[in-house]
XYZ file of C-alpha atoms in Angstrom:
616
model
C 48.336 4.726 -7.838
C 44.706 5.280 -8.640
C 44.870 3.376 -11.691
C 46.572 0.526 -9.974
C 43.966 0.209 -7.401
C 41.337 0.298 -10.453
C 43.283 -2.433 -11.924
C 43.311 -4.238 -8.749
C 39.747 -4.458 -8.029
C 38.578 -5.163 -11.802
C 41.095 -8.239 -11.702
C 42.051 -9.182 -8.226
C 43.845 -12.534 -9.347
C 45.582 -11.441 -12.192
C 47.223 -8.523 -10.749
C 50.946 -7.888 -12.339
C 53.586 -8.271 -10.064
C 56.000 -5.649 -9.532
C 59.865 -6.523 -9.807
C 61.880 -5.084 -6.724
C 64.050 -2.973 -8.820
C 60.847 -1.066 -9.947
C 59.319 -0.746 -6.436
C 62.384 0.823 -5.111
C 62.546 3.153 -7.845
C 59.284 4.145 -7.098
C 59.803 4.562 -3.510
C 63.082 6.473 -3.832
C 61.120 8.958 -6.587
C 58.401 9.669 -3.798
C 61.079 10.474 -1.364
C 63.216 12.492 -3.342
C 59.975 14.615 -4.177
C 58.940 14.681 -0.735
C 62.646 16.167 0.657
C 62.446 18.743 -2.258
C 58.837 19.853 -1.084
C 60.313 20.019 2.656
C 63.478 21.787 1.683
C 61.355 24.587 -0.256
C 59.032 24.755 3.036
C 62.190 25.211 5.555
C 63.834 27.657 3.312
C 60.994 29.638 2.110
C 59.121 28.874 -0.785
C 60.707 30.311 -4.369
C 58.484 32.806 -5.874
C 57.224 32.264 -9.402
C 58.789 34.258 -12.250
C 55.616 36.912 -12.245
C 56.104 37.373 -8.645
C 58.964 39.860 -8.738
C 56.983 43.194 -9.227
C 60.368 45.454 -8.860
C 63.128 45.195 -11.657
C 66.343 46.762 -12.462
C 69.275 46.368 -14.697
C 72.725 46.291 -12.531
C 75.186 46.949 -15.283
C 74.924 49.413 -18.178
C 75.218 46.493 -20.813
C 72.181 45.085 -19.339
C 73.959 41.549 -18.884
C 72.592 41.516 -15.094
C 68.929 42.178 -14.618
C 67.545 42.153 -10.754
C 64.077 41.383 -9.683
C 62.670 41.279 -6.258
C 59.915 41.205 -3.993
C 59.667 41.822 -0.322
C 57.831 39.681 2.343
C 56.944 41.800 5.350
C 55.637 38.532 7.232
C 58.893 36.835 6.706
C 61.058 39.779 6.674
C 62.729 38.860 3.768
C 63.521 39.735 0.391
C 63.435 37.413 -2.434
C 65.647 37.966 -5.328
C 65.659 36.592 -9.033
C 68.960 37.461 -10.834
C 69.213 36.952 -14.740
C 72.556 36.565 -15.889
C 72.208 36.852 -19.709
C 75.573 35.803 -20.744
C 77.207 33.688 -17.755
C 80.769 33.428 -17.910
C 82.888 31.842 -15.154
C 80.894 33.255 -12.582
C 79.063 36.599 -10.618
C 79.345 38.348 -7.541
C 76.016 39.996 -6.250
C 75.935 41.946 -2.713
C 75.280 45.035 -0.761
C 77.630 47.463 1.057
C 77.346 50.627 3.040
C 77.970 53.165 -0.036
C 78.869 50.939 -2.985
C 82.467 49.745 -1.991
C 83.805 46.171 -2.556
C 85.551 46.071 0.774
C 83.441 45.185 3.940
C 80.592 43.834 1.748
C 78.251 40.992 2.192
C 78.136 39.298 -1.151
C 76.283 36.241 -2.988
C 78.864 34.502 -5.350
C 78.515 32.217 -8.026
C 82.014 30.511 -9.462
C 83.265 28.105 -11.515
C 86.605 26.182 -11.086
C 86.426 24.923 -14.408
C 84.697 21.734 -13.956
C 81.912 22.514 -11.241
C 80.059 25.522 -10.052
C 79.458 26.504 -6.754
C 77.186 29.162 -4.836
C 77.736 30.652 -1.577
C 77.392 33.339 0.984
C 80.552 35.329 1.519
C 82.292 38.390 2.810
C 84.964 40.812 2.149
C 87.507 42.166 4.584
C 89.025 45.703 4.380
C 91.458 44.853 1.941
C 88.654 43.287 -0.357
C 89.903 39.741 0.105
C 86.849 37.203 0.048
C 85.920 34.793 2.766
C 83.283 32.147 2.831
C 80.603 33.282 5.755
C 80.361 31.020 8.647
C 76.672 31.498 8.671
C 75.241 31.049 4.972
C 72.355 33.461 5.073
C 71.883 33.944 1.218
C 69.618 30.649 0.840
C 69.667 29.310 -2.898
C 65.946 28.860 -3.910
C 66.657 27.576 -7.422
C 68.606 28.039 -10.639
C 67.598 27.271 -14.181
C 68.665 28.255 -17.539
C 66.346 29.894 -20.080
C 66.776 30.811 -23.325
C 67.541 34.226 -22.127
C 69.965 33.151 -19.633
C 70.709 31.832 -16.325
C 68.089 32.556 -13.545
C 69.347 32.562 -9.795
C 66.605 32.628 -7.146
C 67.731 33.329 -3.491
C 66.235 34.514 -0.658
C 67.887 36.873 2.312
C 66.456 37.918 5.712
C 66.331 41.741 6.504
C 68.431 41.138 9.490
C 70.656 37.974 10.013
C 72.228 39.122 13.204
C 75.456 38.131 11.599
C 78.156 40.928 12.113
C 79.407 40.101 8.602
C 76.024 40.723 7.047
C 74.599 43.947 5.578
C 71.292 44.964 7.458
C 68.579 45.533 4.852
C 66.498 48.504 6.124
C 64.421 51.318 4.772
C 66.181 53.834 2.416
C 68.780 53.500 -0.255
C 70.603 50.104 -0.542
C 74.001 49.949 -2.931
C 73.783 47.118 -4.655
C 77.235 45.795 -5.995
C 77.977 43.331 -8.965
C 81.136 41.904 -10.512
C 81.433 39.604 -13.712
C 83.745 36.679 -13.447
C 85.629 36.313 -16.949
C 87.815 33.324 -16.249
C 87.719 29.934 -13.759
C 89.114 30.321 -10.486
C 90.205 27.668 -8.402
C 88.500 28.888 -4.986
C 86.672 31.598 -3.456
C 89.772 33.113 -1.935
C 91.468 33.165 -5.442
C 89.005 35.860 -6.757
C 90.837 39.354 -7.164
C 87.809 41.893 -6.990
C 90.335 44.602 -8.311
C 90.749 42.798 -11.456
C 87.115 42.000 -12.327
C 84.427 44.115 -14.317
C 82.251 45.343 -11.333
C 79.903 48.337 -10.404
C 76.939 49.640 -8.332
C 73.216 50.260 -8.582
C 71.088 52.231 -6.035
C 67.592 50.789 -5.209
C 65.284 51.372 -2.652
C 64.764 47.310 -1.754
C 62.071 47.718 0.824
C 59.115 49.252 -1.103
C 56.012 49.951 1.186
C 53.352 47.517 0.709
C 50.880 50.105 -1.128
C 48.941 49.840 -4.235
C 49.430 52.130 -7.092
C 46.004 54.043 -7.906
C 44.529 53.313 -11.191
C 44.303 56.444 -13.426
C 41.030 57.722 -14.272
C 39.364 57.482 -17.694
C 39.608 61.409 -18.211
C 43.122 61.977 -17.381
C 45.130 64.219 -19.573
C 48.706 65.218 -19.675
C 50.921 68.316 -20.100
C 54.553 68.856 -20.373
C 56.383 71.427 -18.855
C 59.638 71.332 -20.858
C 62.682 73.717 -21.154
C 62.743 75.080 -25.120
C 65.726 73.288 -26.508
C 68.033 75.225 -24.139
C 71.586 75.219 -24.826
C 73.069 74.134 -21.113
C 75.877 76.867 -19.903
C 79.330 75.613 -20.157
C 79.750 75.815 -16.114
C 79.539 73.419 -13.392
C 75.998 74.794 -11.679
C 73.057 76.273 -13.503
C 69.813 77.075 -12.520
C 67.319 77.591 -15.479
C 64.243 79.407 -15.441
C 61.382 79.137 -18.086
C 58.051 80.594 -17.788
C 55.147 78.865 -19.466
C 51.364 79.339 -19.196
C 47.878 77.750 -18.926
C 45.468 77.836 -21.550
C 42.635 80.500 -21.322
C 39.745 79.595 -19.186
C 41.517 76.619 -17.738
C 39.375 75.504 -14.841
C 40.434 73.868 -11.411
C 41.819 70.375 -12.065
C 43.866 67.915 -10.142
C 46.981 66.612 -10.722
C 47.192 62.868 -9.700
C 50.697 62.126 -11.426
C 53.792 63.657 -12.621
C 57.059 62.320 -13.949
C 60.403 63.751 -15.121
C 60.872 64.049 -19.007
C 64.711 64.109 -19.649
C 66.362 64.546 -22.939
C 68.063 61.500 -23.747
C 71.758 61.780 -23.308
C 71.524 64.458 -20.322
C 70.159 62.126 -17.713
C 73.828 62.898 -15.742
C 73.289 66.819 -16.284
C 69.711 67.581 -14.848
C 70.267 67.240 -11.116
C 66.869 68.359 -10.188
C 63.765 69.994 -11.181
C 60.662 71.964 -10.049
C 57.512 73.329 -11.508
C 56.234 76.372 -9.460
C 52.796 78.284 -9.888
C 52.966 81.873 -9.706
C 50.791 84.332 -7.330
C 47.653 84.833 -8.284
C 47.788 88.577 -7.074
C 49.264 89.511 -10.865
C 47.311 89.424 -14.048
C 50.200 88.616 -16.187
C 53.918 87.447 -16.040
C 56.730 88.608 -18.396
C 57.965 85.578 -20.910
C 61.459 84.267 -19.532
C 63.684 81.832 -20.634
C 67.287 82.265 -19.165
C 69.481 81.735 -16.021
C 67.563 81.993 -12.689
C 70.311 84.299 -11.111
C 70.491 86.509 -14.410
C 70.080 90.297 -13.951
C 67.954 90.248 -17.102
C 65.528 87.858 -15.036
C 61.979 89.826 -14.260
C 61.826 90.601 -10.455
C 58.069 89.394 -10.628
C 59.235 85.836 -11.323
C 60.337 85.673 -7.818
C 56.393 85.457 -6.465
C 56.360 82.131 -8.595
C 56.892 79.942 -5.799
C 54.218 77.588 -4.963
C 55.254 74.082 -5.659
C 53.183 71.946 -8.220
C 55.997 69.301 -8.853
C 59.210 68.411 -7.707
C 61.534 65.837 -9.062
C 65.336 65.015 -8.228
C 67.761 62.662 -9.983
C 66.959 59.064 -9.351
C 62.907 59.756 -8.523
C 60.306 57.394 -10.636
C 56.747 58.794 -11.283
C 54.823 60.002 -8.578
C 51.100 58.896 -7.858
C 48.941 60.953 -5.532
C 46.709 58.813 -3.160
C 43.050 57.987 -4.469
C 41.526 60.663 -1.914
C 43.903 63.719 -2.919
C 45.064 65.360 -5.683
C 47.168 68.678 -6.607
C 45.047 71.612 -7.300
C 45.797 73.967 -10.227
C 43.873 76.224 -12.254
C 40.353 77.926 -12.189
C 39.753 81.231 -9.843
C 42.243 82.400 -7.517
C 44.867 80.181 -9.108
C 47.587 81.939 -12.005
C 47.693 80.596 -15.232
C 51.657 81.238 -15.142
C 54.007 78.481 -14.189
C 57.667 78.730 -13.555
C 59.999 75.499 -14.564
C 63.294 75.508 -12.792
C 66.014 73.204 -13.867
C 69.162 72.488 -11.922
C 71.965 71.597 -14.444
C 74.944 70.045 -12.881
C 77.868 70.298 -15.445
C 80.975 69.308 -13.772
C 82.811 68.659 -17.144
C 81.951 71.785 -18.313
C 80.666 70.493 -21.534
C 79.821 72.892 -24.327
C 76.869 73.130 -26.900
C 74.673 70.500 -25.218
C 71.010 71.041 -25.825
C 68.044 70.256 -23.482
C 64.427 70.007 -23.492
C 63.895 68.207 -20.254
C 60.924 68.974 -17.853
C 57.880 67.398 -16.305
C 54.923 65.832 -17.562
C 51.814 66.418 -15.377
C 48.795 64.055 -15.282
C 45.390 65.715 -14.511
C 41.886 65.006 -14.093
C 39.063 67.455 -14.176
C 37.140 64.963 -11.645
C 38.233 66.364 -8.619
C 39.053 64.553 -5.609
C 38.235 64.953 -1.811
C 41.154 66.708 -0.866
C 43.538 68.990 -2.330
C 46.998 67.991 -1.401
C 50.351 70.104 -1.006
C 53.849 70.143 -0.757
C 55.887 71.364 2.401
C 59.566 72.164 2.354
C 61.341 71.255 5.891
C 65.045 71.470 7.024
C 67.576 74.314 6.763
C 67.594 77.526 4.859
C 69.713 77.760 2.060
C 72.238 79.949 3.664
C 76.410 80.156 4.422
C 75.250 80.568 8.240
C 75.204 76.720 8.304
C 78.790 75.080 7.367
C 80.457 71.983 7.617
C 84.380 71.941 8.374
C 86.771 70.108 5.870
C 87.789 66.727 6.918
C 84.713 65.585 8.739
C 83.669 61.983 8.513
C 80.107 62.646 10.266
C 78.847 66.015 10.854
C 75.281 66.732 11.806
C 73.237 69.997 10.747
C 69.540 70.050 12.073
C 66.657 72.286 10.519
C 63.325 72.641 12.557
C 59.792 73.200 11.827
C 58.829 74.550 15.293
C 55.872 74.322 17.523
C 54.863 78.021 16.818
C 54.631 77.780 13.383
C 52.641 74.756 13.317
C 50.340 75.901 15.897
C 49.724 79.177 13.567
C 49.541 77.545 10.201
C 47.945 74.051 10.421
C 44.160 73.481 11.140
C 43.035 72.071 14.003
C 42.331 68.444 12.597
C 46.222 68.613 11.231
C 47.498 67.172 8.022
C 48.363 63.566 6.667
C 51.903 63.535 5.182
C 51.863 60.496 2.661
C 55.039 61.036 0.834
C 58.529 62.151 1.194
C 61.479 63.338 -1.063
C 64.883 63.874 0.832
C 67.497 66.143 -0.741
C 71.199 67.173 -0.229
C 74.051 67.841 -2.281
C 77.345 65.957 -2.773
C 78.293 65.601 0.903
C 74.944 64.230 2.279
C 75.383 60.688 3.742
C 72.272 60.382 5.692
C 69.025 62.079 6.389
C 66.135 61.600 8.875
C 62.886 63.586 9.956
C 61.329 63.091 12.889
C 58.030 64.066 14.461
C 57.938 65.829 17.969
C 54.962 66.447 20.354
C 55.317 68.227 23.728
C 58.691 67.599 23.624
C 58.825 64.088 23.004
C 59.953 62.162 19.598
C 56.888 60.391 18.470
C 57.800 58.722 15.127
C 60.426 58.892 12.216
C 58.788 60.448 9.099
C 61.283 59.606 6.766
C 64.695 58.190 7.150
C 67.678 57.339 4.845
C 70.853 55.886 6.600
C 72.581 55.175 3.354
C 71.367 58.178 1.641
C 72.929 59.175 -1.686
C 72.514 62.371 -3.633
C 72.947 60.369 -7.016
C 69.516 58.688 -6.006
C 66.657 61.102 -4.643
C 63.460 59.532 -4.989
C 59.967 60.584 -4.068
C 59.157 57.704 -1.730
C 55.642 57.032 -0.476
C 55.387 56.431 2.981
C 54.568 52.561 4.381
C 51.881 54.566 6.876
C 50.426 58.058 6.645
C 51.749 60.424 9.413
C 49.415 62.693 11.179
C 50.630 66.394 12.145
C 48.546 68.550 14.590
C 48.933 72.247 15.520
C 51.773 72.498 17.900
C 53.962 69.353 16.860
C 57.613 69.962 15.437
C 59.332 68.316 12.546
C 62.925 68.057 13.221
C 65.252 67.146 9.960
C 68.901 66.167 10.467
C 71.426 65.662 7.735
C 74.477 63.827 8.223
C 77.522 65.016 5.929
C 80.860 63.812 5.049
C 83.811 66.141 3.949
C 86.831 64.015 4.246
C 87.787 64.903 0.553
C 87.446 68.447 1.090
C 90.248 71.055 1.976
C 88.091 74.083 2.838
C 84.719 74.518 4.647
C 81.345 73.774 2.955
C 78.610 76.108 3.197
C 75.072 76.227 2.704
C 73.937 77.391 -0.756
C 72.749 76.606 -4.247
C 75.848 75.391 -5.887
C 76.391 71.749 -5.918
C 79.429 72.226 -3.739
C 77.476 74.008 -1.265
C 75.069 72.077 0.693
C 71.487 71.823 1.581
C 69.199 69.816 3.913
C 65.783 69.465 2.660
C 62.585 66.966 3.119
C 59.883 67.866 0.862
C 56.717 66.618 2.423
C 53.540 65.458 0.422
C 50.531 65.900 2.384
C 46.857 66.633 2.489
C 44.644 68.950 3.078
C 46.520 71.920 1.473
C 47.339 74.540 3.933
C 49.239 78.095 3.204
C 52.178 76.674 4.970
C 54.760 75.834 2.054
C 58.113 76.295 4.167
C 58.838 75.525 7.590
C 62.758 75.678 7.945
C 65.370 77.190 9.970
C 68.845 78.240 10.325
C 71.168 79.643 13.189
C 70.935 83.428 13.950
C 73.471 85.142 12.134
C 74.710 86.957 15.038
C 76.056 84.149 16.817
C 78.186 83.393 14.055
C 79.894 86.659 13.937
C 80.851 85.917 17.679
C 82.125 82.589 16.434
C 84.450 84.349 14.184
C 85.406 86.597 16.834
C 86.451 83.936 19.315
C 88.268 82.251 16.576
C 90.369 85.001 16.115
C 91.446 85.664 19.820
C 91.879 81.860 20.380
C 94.499 81.336 17.405
C 96.056 84.950 17.557
C 95.235 84.959 13.621
C 93.111 87.390 11.577
C 89.852 85.772 10.139
C 88.878 88.643 8.098
C 85.332 90.055 9.485
C 84.725 93.204 7.358
C 81.608 93.649 5.997
C 82.698 93.548 2.564
C 84.035 89.820 3.080
C 81.372 87.186 2.414
C 80.453 84.595 5.325
C 81.964 81.948 2.878
C 85.351 83.512 2.535
C 85.107 84.028 6.382
C 84.484 80.294 6.827
C 87.453 79.524 4.290
C 89.911 81.432 6.574
C 89.018 79.541 9.590
C 92.214 77.642 10.781
C 90.246 74.111 10.926
C 91.555 72.589 14.428
C 89.907 70.691 17.083
C 89.088 74.066 18.880
C 87.484 75.657 15.900
C 85.537 72.415 14.983
C 83.975 71.530 18.471
C 82.931 74.940 18.930
C 81.263 75.342 15.700
C 79.429 71.985 16.545
C 78.415 73.062 20.085
C 77.421 76.369 18.552
C 74.764 74.777 16.165
C 73.587 72.699 19.056
C 72.626 75.673 21.328
C 72.314 79.161 19.507
C 69.028 80.605 18.805
C 67.292 80.042 15.386
C 65.913 82.183 12.858
C 62.914 80.356 11.557
C 61.325 80.480 8.461
C 57.350 79.881 8.744
C 56.561 80.994 5.122
C 53.578 81.276 2.844
C 53.644 80.086 -0.786
C 54.339 83.935 -1.611
C 57.655 83.668 0.215
C 56.005 86.062 3.023
C 56.471 84.755 6.475
C 53.523 84.055 8.792
C 52.853 87.162 11.150
C 54.733 86.681 14.358
C 58.226 86.931 16.067
C 60.426 84.416 14.282
C 64.225 86.012 15.036
C 66.241 84.477 17.890
C 64.066 81.470 18.601
C 64.917 79.065 20.985
C 65.995 75.524 19.900
C 63.160 73.241 20.591
C 63.709 71.113 23.795
C 63.404 67.488 23.721
C 62.963 65.603 26.627
C 62.378 62.014 25.389
C 63.987 60.693 22.214
C 63.058 57.686 19.919
C 64.908 54.337 21.192
C 67.416 53.135 18.273
C 65.683 50.336 16.439
C 66.917 46.801 17.341
C 67.311 44.430 14.463
C 65.356 41.593 14.843
C 67.171 38.059 14.233
C 65.112 35.420 12.364
C 65.011 32.127 14.578
C 68.084 30.206 14.466
C 68.517 28.423 11.472
C 69.452 24.816 11.212
C 73.318 24.381 11.507
C 74.831 25.036 7.896
C 78.379 24.285 6.876
C 80.478 27.067 5.981
C 80.791 25.494 2.364
C 79.045 26.689 -0.979
C 76.600 24.641 -2.709
C 77.476 22.753 -5.668
C 75.370 23.684 -8.744
C 74.931 21.462 -12.128
């Protein structure tokens, strides 16, 4: 246009006349450009390729690679799906626990002539249906040498009953690959396609990873080529030692070092520092429950690093680091590795462990790790055949009043942990009997994806506050009771809090008073006119195994956990409780609970037909 105007001013009498066809072509080109800009503005602009900071392969072969970013102002997730070898189409979506039934899906398929993209859902039988509300918004599709890129957008909440609500915590992503064209969406048989799932935390907190200082050093605490025992559950202990004269440093990052091929066997790992009161510790490399393990190793309980399956590298905030080394700090460390070997594989060797990143440039605050939830005890149990059974552990106001500084502590990260029956975990902060805020929650928790997650905002906890951790379990596939304990078929309910400044409080947990469990077994005996053996020689797990599980025995146990006094473990790193009376403590009383969050619906979208979008 500028050149046209310039030409007009220079030669006012000799302007070339444009043919009507050329003028019309220019006009419609400008209109088309305007419409593209308008559609992008209305649907949300498509981010550039380098605007997707999070990436994960969906399938083991790497045919599908998902990248995404999170827009909290828009309350939406932008996805970029790379399909390396496009065949007849792909399915991508979300469901409660990775099922293909009752799933929320974006589908790309071909009928052999044309290709289509649409928002769909599957019913309880796995049959696909086009969604009447198209909430997967296609932003673009382009071919590249590496494959086909699909860009699409999805709001956190759509208020469509057929859609998945994207929320904090674990999201089970599902995928499927269509090998042959289909004449319609309804013709896709999801049971006959190559499919799978990947677990991610979609809603990453909007915080930056601190840069590592120039003087950062690394140290690996790893198992010394251990032969993994051919049994389902093993806790392996290995003693390591810091160099002589190792002065105080701050750990500012750590990550797992997993021996290739053992990713499915290493369930979780911890590095403990030993008590400084002992000048030396015997070397040991063997099972943690072995009678040959020196008794002194039980005093190595100060957590330096904790990793569980699925966790990524962990960074401390710029103002804090985890102290180790120097006066008052033991040179001895204990690595504990939990091997889960359900196939009882033999001869597998392992040198897994944890890599520490540390600096001599100390940060303003020493950080710590505090363990919340339930004590590892069979007193806490889940009946078989339960679809949703809750157990709660308490860090009481009495413990925080005694153990926390007047200025309180600041929680910046959290790692939730259960074994295989865990389905949900939540920790709530309560003050003066009123729930204040959720510290961390995962409504779609999976024991196969346990990350240490940075919190979206730092949580302040003061003396007299309570931290209440509740776990929800599913035992529908089990025929006998599941008791608390260390075995993978036993259960845990734990939240590892990462906080600063460091205090002496390392463990703040509870369990029901054992005396009330004895009364429970006695009552069940009288009600059922059966003999649940309560001999001193019979363990609590075996007493639970002999309970006849009917509605009465289930309801009474559930009620008992809701009112019976508790034994509180308000422990220092030496495993010694703080002074005080901790047995038969009353359950905390809550007079006000937090309201369940209400999904925020996006503005009413423009009417969109329940039809797929044709693609070139």
